[in-house]
């Protein structure tokens, strides 16, 4: 499906100015919800995928990081710890503090664990090891159970630290760039010859004019421009002489050479 001219939260929202220390995240599912909202990648709209089959709710706000691409073909998922639920499709700043390794039905589907960078209760956390142990148990249990009644297998591995989380974000950004960002075309010193007639016309216009072409259409005063003073003086003196003796000049111009008079024979001859 072709994209419309409307803004797309995955492609058009910046990933942030201090990546990977602080990133933007778009919230799809609010904290405490059983509705599984999901970004429709073609339209950029929020699709209601399902209501959770199990008697569980999302423990924290859940969404994705824009301009990233994970191994499952979706944007990088992020779970954002903060005091309050937020509306779907709002975006906020997130500090990545850890990475939860997860395999969903045989596919790698890791989750970034982050805290809201502008929530005074959570913003001072820097690493997942600083969270209470029970908080990590709750998060792990939710993802282990939320698909059980759908007969789908989910496996949770260990939580990794903030270094691994930031590394995963940079890798997902690089994957997104390789797939979606157009490469800059190579510059060429050769002209575009697709329109050869136009090209030839342009080239002719750039050729220097010959001396005869340059003199055409110029007045005598314009032609004299660029001559040395001696050349101008010679030209002037000849013209002055012509003006002073016009009859002589005309006679000289119209003079017809006389044929020699035949010699008369003498008596002696």
Coordinates of C-alpha atoms in Angstrom, one line a residue:
X1 CA 0.0 0.0 0.0
X2 CA 1.5 3.4 -1.0
X3 CA 2.2 5.9 1.8
X4 CA 0.0 8.9 2.0
X5 CA 1.3 12.5 2.6
X6 CA 0.4 12.3 6.3
X7 CA 3.2 12.1 8.8
X8 CA 4.3 8.6 9.7
X9 CA 5.3 8.0 13.4
X10 CA 7.9 5.3 12.5
X11 CA 9.6 7.1 9.6
X12 CA 9.1 10.8 10.2
X13 CA 9.7 11.2 13.9
X14 CA 13.3 11.7 14.9
X15 CA 14.9 9.1 17.1
X16 CA 16.3 11.8 19.3
X17 CA 19.2 14.3 19.7
X18 CA 21.2 12.4 22.3
X19 CA 21.1 8.8 20.9
X20 CA 21.6 6.3 22.4
X21 CA 21.6 7.9 25.9
X22 CA 18.1 9.4 25.4
X23 CA 15.7 8.3 22.6
X24 CA 12.2 9.2 21.6
X25 CA 9.6 6.5 22.0
X26 CA 6.1 6.3 20.6
X27 CA 3.6 4.8 23.1
X28 CA 1.2 2.3 21.6
X29 CA -0.2 0.6 24.8
X30 CA -0.8 2.5 28.0
X31 CA 0.1 1.1 31.4
X32 CA -2.8 -1.0 32.8
X33 CA -4.4 -1.8 29.4
X34 CA -5.5 -5.2 28.1
X35 CA -5.9 -3.9 24.5
X36 CA -3.0 -4.8 22.2
X37 CA -2.6 -1.8 20.1
X38 CA 0.0 -2.1 17.3
X39 CA 1.4 0.2 14.6
X40 CA 0.2 -0.5 11.1
X41 CA 3.4 -0.1 9.2
X42 CA 1.7 0.7 5.9
X43 CA -0.7 3.4 7.0
X44 CA 1.1 4.7 10.1
X45 CA -2.2 4.3 12.0
X46 CA -2.8 2.5 15.3
X47 CA -4.4 -0.9 14.8
X48 CA -6.3 -2.8 17.5
X49 CA -4.7 -6.2 17.1
X50 CA -6.5 -8.0 19.9
X51 CA -7.6 -7.9 23.5
X52 CA -5.2 -10.0 25.7
X53 CA -6.5 -13.6 26.2
X54 CA -4.9 -13.9 29.7
X55 CA -6.1 -12.1 32.8
X56 CA -3.1 -9.7 32.8
X57 CA -2.5 -6.0 31.9
X58 CA 0.5 -4.2 30.6
X59 CA 2.7 -3.3 33.7
X60 CA 4.1 -0.2 32.0
X61 CA 3.7 2.0 29.0
X62 CA 4.8 0.1 25.9
X63 CA 5.7 1.2 22.4
X64 CA 8.6 1.5 19.9
X65 CA 11.6 3.6 19.0
X66 CA 11.2 5.5 15.6
X67 CA 13.6 4.9 12.8
X68 CA 14.8 1.6 14.1
X69 CA 14.3 -2.0 12.8
X70 CA 14.7 -5.1 14.9
X71 CA 15.3 -8.7 13.8
X72 CA 11.6 -9.5 13.7
X73 CA 11.0 -6.8 11.0
X74 CA 9.3 -4.3 13.4
X75 CA 10.6 -1.2 15.1
X76 CA 12.5 -1.8 18.3
X77 CA 10.1 -2.4 21.2
X78 CA 10.5 -0.4 24.4
X79 CA 8.9 -0.7 27.9
X80 CA 8.8 2.7 29.6
X81 CA 8.8 2.8 33.4
X82 CA 7.0 5.9 34.7
X83 CA 4.4 7.0 37.2
X84 CA 1.4 7.4 35.0
X85 CA -0.2 5.8 31.9
X86 CA -0.1 8.0 28.7
X87 CA -2.4 8.2 25.8
X88 CA -1.7 5.9 22.7
X89 CA 0.4 7.6 20.0
X90 CA 1.9 10.1 22.3
X91 CA 5.7 10.2 22.3
X92 CA 8.2 11.0 25.1
X93 CA 11.9 10.9 25.9
X94 CA 13.3 7.6 27.3
X95 CA 16.6 6.7 29.0
X96 CA 17.5 3.1 28.1
X97 CA 18.6 1.2 31.2
X98 CA 18.5 -2.4 30.1
X99 CA 17.6 -5.1 27.6
X100 CA 15.2 -8.0 28.1
X101 CA 16.1 -10.9 25.8
X102 CA 13.0 -12.6 24.5
X103 CA 12.1 -15.3 22.0
X104 CA 8.5 -15.1 20.7
X105 CA 7.5 -18.3 18.8
X106 CA 11.0 -19.0 17.8
X107 CA 11.9 -15.4 16.7
X108 CA 14.1 -13.0 18.5
X109 CA 12.0 -10.2 19.9
X110 CA 14.1 -8.3 22.5
X111 CA 12.6 -5.4 24.5
X112 CA 14.4 -2.2 25.6
X113 CA 13.7 -1.4 29.2
X114 CA 13.7 2.3 29.8
X115 CA 12.6 5.1 32.2
X116 CA 10.8 8.3 31.3
X117 CA 13.6 10.9 31.1
X118 CA 11.2 13.6 32.4
X119 CA 9.6 11.8 35.3
X120 CA 11.2 12.9 38.5
X121 CA 10.5 9.6 40.2
X122 CA 12.3 7.5 37.5
X123 CA 14.7 9.7 35.6
X124 CA 17.6 9.1 38.0
X125 CA 17.8 5.4 37.2
X126 CA 20.7 4.6 34.9
X127 CA 20.9 0.8 34.8
X128 CA 18.5 -2.0 35.2
X129 CA 20.5 -3.3 38.2
X130 CA 19.3 -0.3 40.2
X131 CA 15.6 -1.4 40.0
X132 CA 14.0 -3.4 42.8
X133 CA 14.3 -7.1 42.1
X134 CA 10.5 -7.6 42.4
X135 CA 9.9 -5.1 39.6
X136 CA 12.0 -7.2 37.2
X137 CA 10.1 -10.3 38.3
X138 CA 6.7 -8.7 37.5
X139 CA 8.0 -7.6 34.0
X140 CA 9.3 -11.1 33.2
X141 CA 6.1 -12.9 34.4
X142 CA 3.9 -10.6 32.3
X143 CA 5.7 -11.5 29.1
X144 CA 5.8 -15.2 30.0
X145 CA 2.0 -15.3 30.6
X146 CA 0.4 -12.8 28.2
X147 CA 0.2 -15.3 25.3
X148 CA -0.3 -18.5 27.2
X149 CA -4.0 -18.8 26.5
X150 CA -3.2 -18.3 22.8
X151 CA -1.0 -21.4 22.9
X152 CA 2.0 -19.3 21.9
X153 CA 5.4 -20.0 23.4
X154 CA 7.4 -17.1 24.8
X155 CA 10.8 -17.6 26.4
X156 CA 12.5 -14.9 28.5
X157 CA 16.3 -14.9 29.0
X158 CA 18.4 -12.8 31.3
X159 CA 18.1 -9.0 31.6
X160 CA 21.2 -7.2 30.2
X161 CA 22.6 -3.9 31.3
X162 CA 22.4 -0.4 29.7
X163 CA 25.5 -0.9 27.6
X164 CA 23.8 -3.8 25.8
X165 CA 20.6 -1.8 25.5
X166 CA 22.3 1.1 23.8
X167 CA 24.3 -1.2 21.5
X168 CA 21.0 -2.9 20.4
X169 CA 19.5 0.5 19.7
X170 CA 22.4 1.6 17.5
X171 CA 22.3 -1.7 15.6
X172 CA 18.6 -1.4 15.0
X173 CA 19.1 2.2 13.7
X174 CA 21.8 0.9 11.3
X175 CA 19.5 -1.8 10.0
X176 CA 16.7 0.7 9.5
X177 CA 19.1 3.1 7.6
X178 CA 20.3 0.3 5.3
X179 CA 16.7 -0.6 4.3
X180 CA 14.8 2.6 4.3
X181 CA 17.2 5.6 3.9
X182 CA 18.0 6.3 0.2
X183 CA 21.7 6.3 -0.7
X184 CA 23.2 9.5 -2.0
X185 CA 23.7 9.2 -5.8
X186 CA 27.3 9.5 -7.0
X187 CA 28.1 12.9 -8.5
X188 CA 29.3 12.9 -12.1
X189 CA 31.5 15.4 -13.9
X190 CA 29.9 14.4 -17.2
X191 CA 26.9 16.3 -18.5
X192 CA 23.5 14.7 -18.9
X193 CA 23.3 13.8 -22.6
X194 CA 19.7 12.5 -22.5
X195 CA 18.7 15.6 -24.4
X196 CA 21.5 15.9 -26.9
X197 CA 20.0 18.8 -28.9
X198 CA 19.7 20.9 -25.7
X199 CA 23.2 20.0 -24.7
X200 CA 24.7 21.0 -28.1
X201 CA 22.8 24.3 -28.0
X202 CA 24.2 25.1 -24.6
X203 CA 27.7 24.2 -25.7
X204 CA 27.5 26.5 -28.8
X205 CA 26.4 29.3 -26.6
X206 CA 29.5 28.9 -24.5
X207 CA 32.0 28.9 -27.5
X208 CA 34.1 32.1 -27.9
X209 CA 33.2 34.3 -30.9
X210 CA 35.6 34.9 -33.8
X211 CA 37.0 38.4 -34.4
X212 CA 34.8 38.8 -37.5
X213 CA 31.7 37.7 -35.5
X214 CA 32.6 40.1 -32.7
X215 CA 32.9 43.0 -35.2
X216 CA 29.5 42.4 -36.8
X217 CA 26.9 44.9 -35.7
X218 CA 29.4 47.2 -34.0
X219 CA 29.6 50.9 -34.9
X220 CA 33.0 52.4 -36.0
X221 CA 33.5 53.9 -32.6
X222 CA 32.8 50.5 -31.0
X223 CA 35.2 48.8 -33.4
X224 CA 37.9 51.3 -32.6
X225 CA 37.6 50.3 -28.9
X226 CA 40.4 48.0 -28.0
X227 CA 42.8 49.4 -30.6
X228 CA 46.1 50.8 -29.5
X229 CA 46.6 54.7 -29.7
X230 CA 49.0 54.3 -32.7
X231 CA 46.4 52.2 -34.6
X232 CA 43.7 54.7 -33.8
X233 CA 46.0 57.6 -35.0
X234 CA 46.8 55.9 -38.3
X235 CA 43.1 55.3 -38.9
X236 CA 42.2 58.9 -38.0
X237 CA 44.9 60.5 -40.2
X238 CA 43.8 58.6 -43.3
X239 CA 40.2 59.6 -42.8
X240 CA 41.2 63.2 -42.2
X241 CA 43.1 63.3 -45.5
X242 CA 40.1 62.0 -47.3
X243 CA 37.8 64.6 -45.8
X244 CA 40.3 67.4 -46.7
X245 CA 40.5 66.5 -50.4
X246 CA 37.3 64.8 -51.3
X247 CA 37.7 65.6 -55.1
X248 CA 41.2 64.3 -55.1
X249 CA 40.1 61.2 -53.3
X250 CA 37.2 60.7 -55.6
X251 CA 39.4 61.3 -58.7
X252 CA 41.9 58.9 -57.4
X253 CA 39.2 56.4 -56.8
X254 CA 37.6 56.9 -60.3
X255 CA 40.8 57.5 -62.3
X256 CA 41.0 55.4 -65.5
X257 CA 44.5 54.7 -66.8
X258 CA 45.0 56.3 -70.3
X259 CA 46.2 54.1 -73.1
X260 CA 49.6 55.3 -74.6
X261 CA 49.3 57.5 -77.8
X262 CA 50.7 55.8 -80.8
X263 CA 54.0 57.3 -82.2
X264 CA 53.6 59.0 -85.6
X265 CA 56.2 57.9 -88.2
X266 CA 58.7 60.4 -89.4
X267 CA 59.8 61.2 -93.0
X268 CA 63.1 59.4 -92.4
X269 CA 61.2 56.3 -91.5

